[in-house]
Coordinates of C-alpha atoms in Angstrom, one line a residue:
X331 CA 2.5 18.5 -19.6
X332 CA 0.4 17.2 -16.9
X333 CA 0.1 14.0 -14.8
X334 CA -3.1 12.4 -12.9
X335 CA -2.7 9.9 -10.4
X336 CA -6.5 8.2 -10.0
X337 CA -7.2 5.3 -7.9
X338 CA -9.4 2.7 -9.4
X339 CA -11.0 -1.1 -9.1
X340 CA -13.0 -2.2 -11.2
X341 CA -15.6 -5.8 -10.5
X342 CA -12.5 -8.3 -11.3
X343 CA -10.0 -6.2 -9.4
X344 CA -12.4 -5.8 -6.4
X345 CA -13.2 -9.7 -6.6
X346 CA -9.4 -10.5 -6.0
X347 CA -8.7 -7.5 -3.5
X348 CA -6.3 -5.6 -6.0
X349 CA -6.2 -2.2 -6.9
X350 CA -4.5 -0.3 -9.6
X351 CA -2.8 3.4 -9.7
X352 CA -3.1 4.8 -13.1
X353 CA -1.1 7.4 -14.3
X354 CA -2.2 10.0 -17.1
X355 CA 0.4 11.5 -18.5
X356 CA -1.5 14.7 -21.3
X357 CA 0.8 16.4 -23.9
X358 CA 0.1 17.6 -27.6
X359 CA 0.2 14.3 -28.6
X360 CA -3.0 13.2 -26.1
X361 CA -3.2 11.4 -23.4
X362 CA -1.8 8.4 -22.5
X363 CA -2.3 6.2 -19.1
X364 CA -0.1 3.4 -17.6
X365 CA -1.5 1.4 -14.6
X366 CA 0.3 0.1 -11.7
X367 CA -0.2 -2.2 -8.8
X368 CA -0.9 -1.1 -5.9
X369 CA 1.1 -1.4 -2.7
X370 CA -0.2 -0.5 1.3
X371 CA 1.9 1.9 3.1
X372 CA 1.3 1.8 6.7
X373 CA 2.0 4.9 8.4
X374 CA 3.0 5.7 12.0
X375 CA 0.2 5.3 14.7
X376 CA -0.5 8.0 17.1
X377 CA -0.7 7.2 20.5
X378 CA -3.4 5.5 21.6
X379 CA -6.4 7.5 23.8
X380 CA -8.1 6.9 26.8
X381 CA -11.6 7.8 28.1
X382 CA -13.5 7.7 31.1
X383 CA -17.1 6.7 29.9
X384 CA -20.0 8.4 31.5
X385 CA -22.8 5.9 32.6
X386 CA -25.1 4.9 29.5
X387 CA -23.2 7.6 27.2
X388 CA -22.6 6.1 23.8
X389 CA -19.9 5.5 21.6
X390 CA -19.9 6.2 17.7
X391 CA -16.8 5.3 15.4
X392 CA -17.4 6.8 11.8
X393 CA -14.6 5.3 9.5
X394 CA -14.2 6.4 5.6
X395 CA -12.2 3.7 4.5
X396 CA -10.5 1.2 6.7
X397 CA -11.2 -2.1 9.4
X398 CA -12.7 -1.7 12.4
X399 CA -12.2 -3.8 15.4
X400 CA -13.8 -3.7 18.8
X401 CA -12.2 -6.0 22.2
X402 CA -12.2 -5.7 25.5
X403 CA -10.4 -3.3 27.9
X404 CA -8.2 -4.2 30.6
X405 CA -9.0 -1.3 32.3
X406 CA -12.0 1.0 33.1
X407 CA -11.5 3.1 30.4
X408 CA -12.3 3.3 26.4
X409 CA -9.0 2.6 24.1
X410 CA -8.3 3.9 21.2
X411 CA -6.1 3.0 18.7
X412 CA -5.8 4.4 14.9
X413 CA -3.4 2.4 12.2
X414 CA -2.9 4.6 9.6
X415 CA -2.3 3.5 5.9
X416 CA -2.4 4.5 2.4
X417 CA -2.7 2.8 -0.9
X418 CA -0.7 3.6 -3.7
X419 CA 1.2 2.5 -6.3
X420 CA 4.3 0.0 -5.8
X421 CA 7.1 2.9 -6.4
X422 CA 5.6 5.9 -5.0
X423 CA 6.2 5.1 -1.4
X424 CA 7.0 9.1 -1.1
X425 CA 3.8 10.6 -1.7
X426 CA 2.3 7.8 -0.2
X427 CA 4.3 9.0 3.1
X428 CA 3.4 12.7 2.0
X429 CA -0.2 12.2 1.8
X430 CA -0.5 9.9 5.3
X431 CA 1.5 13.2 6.7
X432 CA -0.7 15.9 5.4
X433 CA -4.4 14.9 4.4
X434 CA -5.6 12.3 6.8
X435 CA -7.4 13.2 9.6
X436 CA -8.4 10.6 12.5
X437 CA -9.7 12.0 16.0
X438 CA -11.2 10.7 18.8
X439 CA -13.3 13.0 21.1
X440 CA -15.4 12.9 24.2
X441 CA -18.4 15.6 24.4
X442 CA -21.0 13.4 26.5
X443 CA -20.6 10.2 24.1
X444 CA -17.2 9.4 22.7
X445 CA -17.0 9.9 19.0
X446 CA -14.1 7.9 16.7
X447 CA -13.9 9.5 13.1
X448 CA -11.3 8.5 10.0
X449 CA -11.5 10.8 7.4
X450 CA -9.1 13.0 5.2
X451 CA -8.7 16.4 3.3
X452 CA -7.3 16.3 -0.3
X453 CA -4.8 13.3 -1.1
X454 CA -5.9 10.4 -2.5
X455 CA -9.0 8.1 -1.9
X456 CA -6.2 5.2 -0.8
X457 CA -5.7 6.7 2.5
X458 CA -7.4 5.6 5.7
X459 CA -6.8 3.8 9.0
X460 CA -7.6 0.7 10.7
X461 CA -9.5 1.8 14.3
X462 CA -9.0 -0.7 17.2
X463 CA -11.4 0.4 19.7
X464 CA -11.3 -1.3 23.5
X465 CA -14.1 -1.0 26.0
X466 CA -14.6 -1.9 29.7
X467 CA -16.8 -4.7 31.3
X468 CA -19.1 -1.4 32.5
X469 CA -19.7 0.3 28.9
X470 CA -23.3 0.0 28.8
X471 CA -24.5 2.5 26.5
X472 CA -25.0 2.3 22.7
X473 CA -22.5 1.7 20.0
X474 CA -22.5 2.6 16.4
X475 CA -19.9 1.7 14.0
X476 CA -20.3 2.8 10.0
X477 CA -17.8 2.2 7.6
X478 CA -18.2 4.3 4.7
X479 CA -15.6 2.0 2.3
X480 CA -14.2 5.1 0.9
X481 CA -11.6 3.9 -1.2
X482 CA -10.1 1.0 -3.9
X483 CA -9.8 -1.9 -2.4
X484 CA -13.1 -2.7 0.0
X485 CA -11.9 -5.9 2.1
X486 CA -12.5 -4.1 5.4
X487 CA -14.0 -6.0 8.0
X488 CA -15.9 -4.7 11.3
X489 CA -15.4 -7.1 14.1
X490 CA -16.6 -7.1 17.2
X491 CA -15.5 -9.3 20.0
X492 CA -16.8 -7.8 23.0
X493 CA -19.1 -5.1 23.6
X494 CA -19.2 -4.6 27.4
X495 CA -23.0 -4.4 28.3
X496 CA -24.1 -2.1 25.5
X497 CA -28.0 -1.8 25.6
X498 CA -28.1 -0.9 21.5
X499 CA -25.8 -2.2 18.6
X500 CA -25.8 -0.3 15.0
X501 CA -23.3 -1.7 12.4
X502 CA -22.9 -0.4 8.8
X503 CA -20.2 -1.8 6.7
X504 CA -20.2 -0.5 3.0
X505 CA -17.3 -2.3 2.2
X506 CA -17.9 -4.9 -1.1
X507 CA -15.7 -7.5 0.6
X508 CA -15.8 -6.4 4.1
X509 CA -17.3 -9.1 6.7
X510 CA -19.4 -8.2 9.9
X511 CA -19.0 -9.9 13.1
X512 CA -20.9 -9.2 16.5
X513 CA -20.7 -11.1 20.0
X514 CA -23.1 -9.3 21.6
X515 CA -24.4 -9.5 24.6
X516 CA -27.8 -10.6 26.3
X517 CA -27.9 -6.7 27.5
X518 CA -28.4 -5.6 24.1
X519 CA -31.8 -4.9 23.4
X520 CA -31.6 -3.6 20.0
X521 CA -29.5 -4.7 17.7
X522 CA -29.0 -3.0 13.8
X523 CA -26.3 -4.6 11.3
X524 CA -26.2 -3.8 7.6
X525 CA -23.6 -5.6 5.3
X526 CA -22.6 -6.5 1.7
X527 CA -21.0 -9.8 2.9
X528 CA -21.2 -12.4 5.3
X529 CA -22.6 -11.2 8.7
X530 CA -22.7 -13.6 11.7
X531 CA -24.1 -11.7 14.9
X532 CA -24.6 -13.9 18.5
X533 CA -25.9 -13.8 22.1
X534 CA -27.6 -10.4 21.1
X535 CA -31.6 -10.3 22.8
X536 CA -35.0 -8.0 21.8
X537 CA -35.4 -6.5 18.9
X538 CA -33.0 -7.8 16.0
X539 CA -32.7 -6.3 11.9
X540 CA -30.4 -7.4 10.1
X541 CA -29.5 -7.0 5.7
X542 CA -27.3 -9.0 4.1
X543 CA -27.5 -7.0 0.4
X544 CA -25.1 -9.2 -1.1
X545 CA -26.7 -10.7 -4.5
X546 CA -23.8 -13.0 -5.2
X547 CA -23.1 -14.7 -1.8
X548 CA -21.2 -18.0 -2.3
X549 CA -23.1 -21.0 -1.0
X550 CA -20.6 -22.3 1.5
X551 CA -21.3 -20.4 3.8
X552 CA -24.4 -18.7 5.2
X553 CA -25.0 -15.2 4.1
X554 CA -26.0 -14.5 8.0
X555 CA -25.7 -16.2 11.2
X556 CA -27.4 -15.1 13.8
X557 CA -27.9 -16.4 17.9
X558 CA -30.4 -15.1 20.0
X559 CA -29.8 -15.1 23.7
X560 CA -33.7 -13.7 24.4
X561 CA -36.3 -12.7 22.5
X562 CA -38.6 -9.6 22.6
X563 CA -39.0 -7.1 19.9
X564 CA -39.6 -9.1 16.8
X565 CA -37.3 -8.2 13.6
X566 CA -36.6 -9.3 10.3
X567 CA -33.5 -11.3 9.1
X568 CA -32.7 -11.0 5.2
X569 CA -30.3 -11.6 2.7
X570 CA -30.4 -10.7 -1.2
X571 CA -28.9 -14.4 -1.9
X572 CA -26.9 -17.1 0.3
X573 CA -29.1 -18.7 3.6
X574 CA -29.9 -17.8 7.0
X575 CA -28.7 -19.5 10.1
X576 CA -31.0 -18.5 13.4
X577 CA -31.1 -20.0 16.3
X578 CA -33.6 -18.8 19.3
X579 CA -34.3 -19.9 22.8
X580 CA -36.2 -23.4 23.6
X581 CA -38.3 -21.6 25.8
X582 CA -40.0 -18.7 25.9
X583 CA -43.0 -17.1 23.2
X584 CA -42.0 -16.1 19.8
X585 CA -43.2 -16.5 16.3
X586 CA -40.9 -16.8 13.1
X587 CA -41.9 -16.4 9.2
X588 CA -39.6 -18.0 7.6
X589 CA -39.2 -17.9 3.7
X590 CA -36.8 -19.0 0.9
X591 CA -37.7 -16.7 -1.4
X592 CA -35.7 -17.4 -5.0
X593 CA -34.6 -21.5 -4.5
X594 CA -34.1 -23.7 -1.5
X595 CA -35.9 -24.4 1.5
X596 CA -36.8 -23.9 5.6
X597 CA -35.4 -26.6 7.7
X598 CA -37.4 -26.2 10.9
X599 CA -35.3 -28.1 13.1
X600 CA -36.7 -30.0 15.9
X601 CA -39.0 -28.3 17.7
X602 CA -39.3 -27.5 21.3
X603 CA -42.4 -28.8 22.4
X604 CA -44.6 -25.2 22.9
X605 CA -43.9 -24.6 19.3
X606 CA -46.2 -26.1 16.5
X607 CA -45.5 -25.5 12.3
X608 CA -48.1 -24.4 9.6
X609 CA -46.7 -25.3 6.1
X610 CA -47.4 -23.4 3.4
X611 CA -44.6 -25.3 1.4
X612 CA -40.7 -26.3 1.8
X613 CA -39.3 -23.1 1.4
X614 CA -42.8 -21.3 3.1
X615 CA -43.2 -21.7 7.1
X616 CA -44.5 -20.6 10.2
X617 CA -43.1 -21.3 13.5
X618 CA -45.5 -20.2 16.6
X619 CA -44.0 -20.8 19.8
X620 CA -46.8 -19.8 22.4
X621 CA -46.9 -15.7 21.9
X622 CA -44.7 -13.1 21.9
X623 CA -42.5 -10.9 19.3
X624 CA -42.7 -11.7 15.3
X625 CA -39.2 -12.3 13.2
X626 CA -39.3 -12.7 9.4
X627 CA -36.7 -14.6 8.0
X628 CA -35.7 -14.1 4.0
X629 CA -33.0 -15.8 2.5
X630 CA -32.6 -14.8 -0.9
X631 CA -34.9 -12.0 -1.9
X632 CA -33.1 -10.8 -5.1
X633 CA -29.4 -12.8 -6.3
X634 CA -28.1 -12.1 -9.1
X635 CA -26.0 -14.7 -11.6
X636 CA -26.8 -18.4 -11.6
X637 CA -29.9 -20.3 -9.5
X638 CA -28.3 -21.0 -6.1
X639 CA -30.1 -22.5 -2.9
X640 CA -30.7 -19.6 -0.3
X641 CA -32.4 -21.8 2.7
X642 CA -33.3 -20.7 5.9
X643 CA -31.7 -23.1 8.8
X644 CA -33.3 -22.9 12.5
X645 CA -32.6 -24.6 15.5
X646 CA -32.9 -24.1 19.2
X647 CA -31.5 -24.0 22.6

């Protein structure tokens, strides 16, 4: 006799954030599965680690499956803090424990950047941890944080409250239901963010990419929000469905493309007075503010499911 244990989700299970264990019991008779809820373990955290961070090193935190949250430092150094857990099902605790014991691997190392990794080797695909990461007022070099949403249930968000003075921002979340958030800062000259749900980045400056590839956003909310604190660069903005929110500065030379590709429209806003509009229809327009960089703004490129409006919103300050 043998017995599986595979972690699934299928598109109703990951659309209510619950995750099954099935078990697979083979004999002469066949093979016959039973599925079970699943439960999160949380396992015990190692102590946290501190770095001193060499002047415009970078930092890179490489996470398989779990949240990632950055905040600030109350002291000179880089924190950080690892929360292990592990998915499985409601009465197998034990090798739940087992596995967070023996297959997953976190680490945090400093060889000229600092580099943050969650990973494991063997166990299940429930396991993970949840990274809090803390940097000082004087971080000021580039930050990169992936999440690979290696696992069943893909709610995991990457959150970023404070990023020092980092010059360059890279975010990758792979998670179905995971949510990115950046307060950036005026420093940051580049910014990279790459998300299957709602994204909302703010105060970052320069050059600016960001891809919401969600094709079912809900209408509620916009798919991306996005405050610029200084232009230069250019960029493009774009979402597979749900709108774009910008806003850009009332001053300065900058031009914006902005397009509601499937249904809905671009509501211009009121203009600061060095910017004119060419119309090429309500969901079709070009903003020239004086010169300078070019964004491109697309809201709705490619949904999925029923007609819904994907606008593009600006406004200014």
């Amino acid at each position: 006799m043998k017995r599986h244990l595979i972690l699934l989700t299928t598109a109703l299970l990951a659309a209510t954030q619950i995750g099954c264990e099935v078990a697979c019991i083979e004999d002469g008779s066949g093979t016959r599965c039973t599925a079970k809820s699943l439960n999160r373990y949380d396992g015990v955290p190692p102590a946290p680690q501190a770095f001193t961070p060499a002047a415009g090193a970078p930092i890179s935190v490489d996470v398989l499956y779990g949240n990632v949250y950055v905040t600030r430092s109350t002291t000179p150094q880089v924190v950080v803090e690892f929360k292990p857990f592990a998915y499985a099902a409601y009465d197998n605790k034990a090798t739940a424990d087992r596995e967070l014991a023996e297959n997953l691997r976190v680490s945090a190392v400093q060889q000229g950047g600092i580099q943050v990794s969650v990973a494991r080797e063997g166990g299940s695909n429930g396991l993970g941890a949840d990274v809090i990461l803390r940097v000082p007022d004087s971080f000021d070099g580039a930050l990169e944080i992936t999440n690979r949403a290696g696992g069943p249930v893909n709610h995991f968000d990457i959150k970023a409250d404070f990023v020092g003075r980092a010059r360059a921002l890279t975010v990758r979340n792979s998670a179905s239901l995971g949510q990115c958030y950046v307060q950036g800062a005026a420093t940051v000259q580049t910014t990279n963010v790459q998300c299957n749900n709602a994204i909302s980045v703010f105060d970052v400056s320069g050059t600016v990419n960001i891809t919401n590839d969600k094709r079912d956003h809900e209408g509620g909310t916009p798919a991306v929000t996005l405050r610029m604190a200084a232009v230069g660069g250019g960029g493009r903005i774009l979402t597979a469905s749900g709108s774009i929110n910008a806003t850009f500065p009332a001053s300065g030379g900058y031009a914006l493309t902005a397009r509601a590709a499937s249904r809905g429209q671009v509501q211009e806003g009121a203009l600061p007075a060095n910017c004119t509009k060419q119309e090429r229809g309500p969901g079709d327009k070009i903003i020239t503010c004086g010169n300078g960089p070019h964004y491109e703004l697309t809201a709705g490129h490619a949904p999925t499911g029923a007609p819904r409006d994907a606008n593009v919103v600006l406004s200014y300050r």
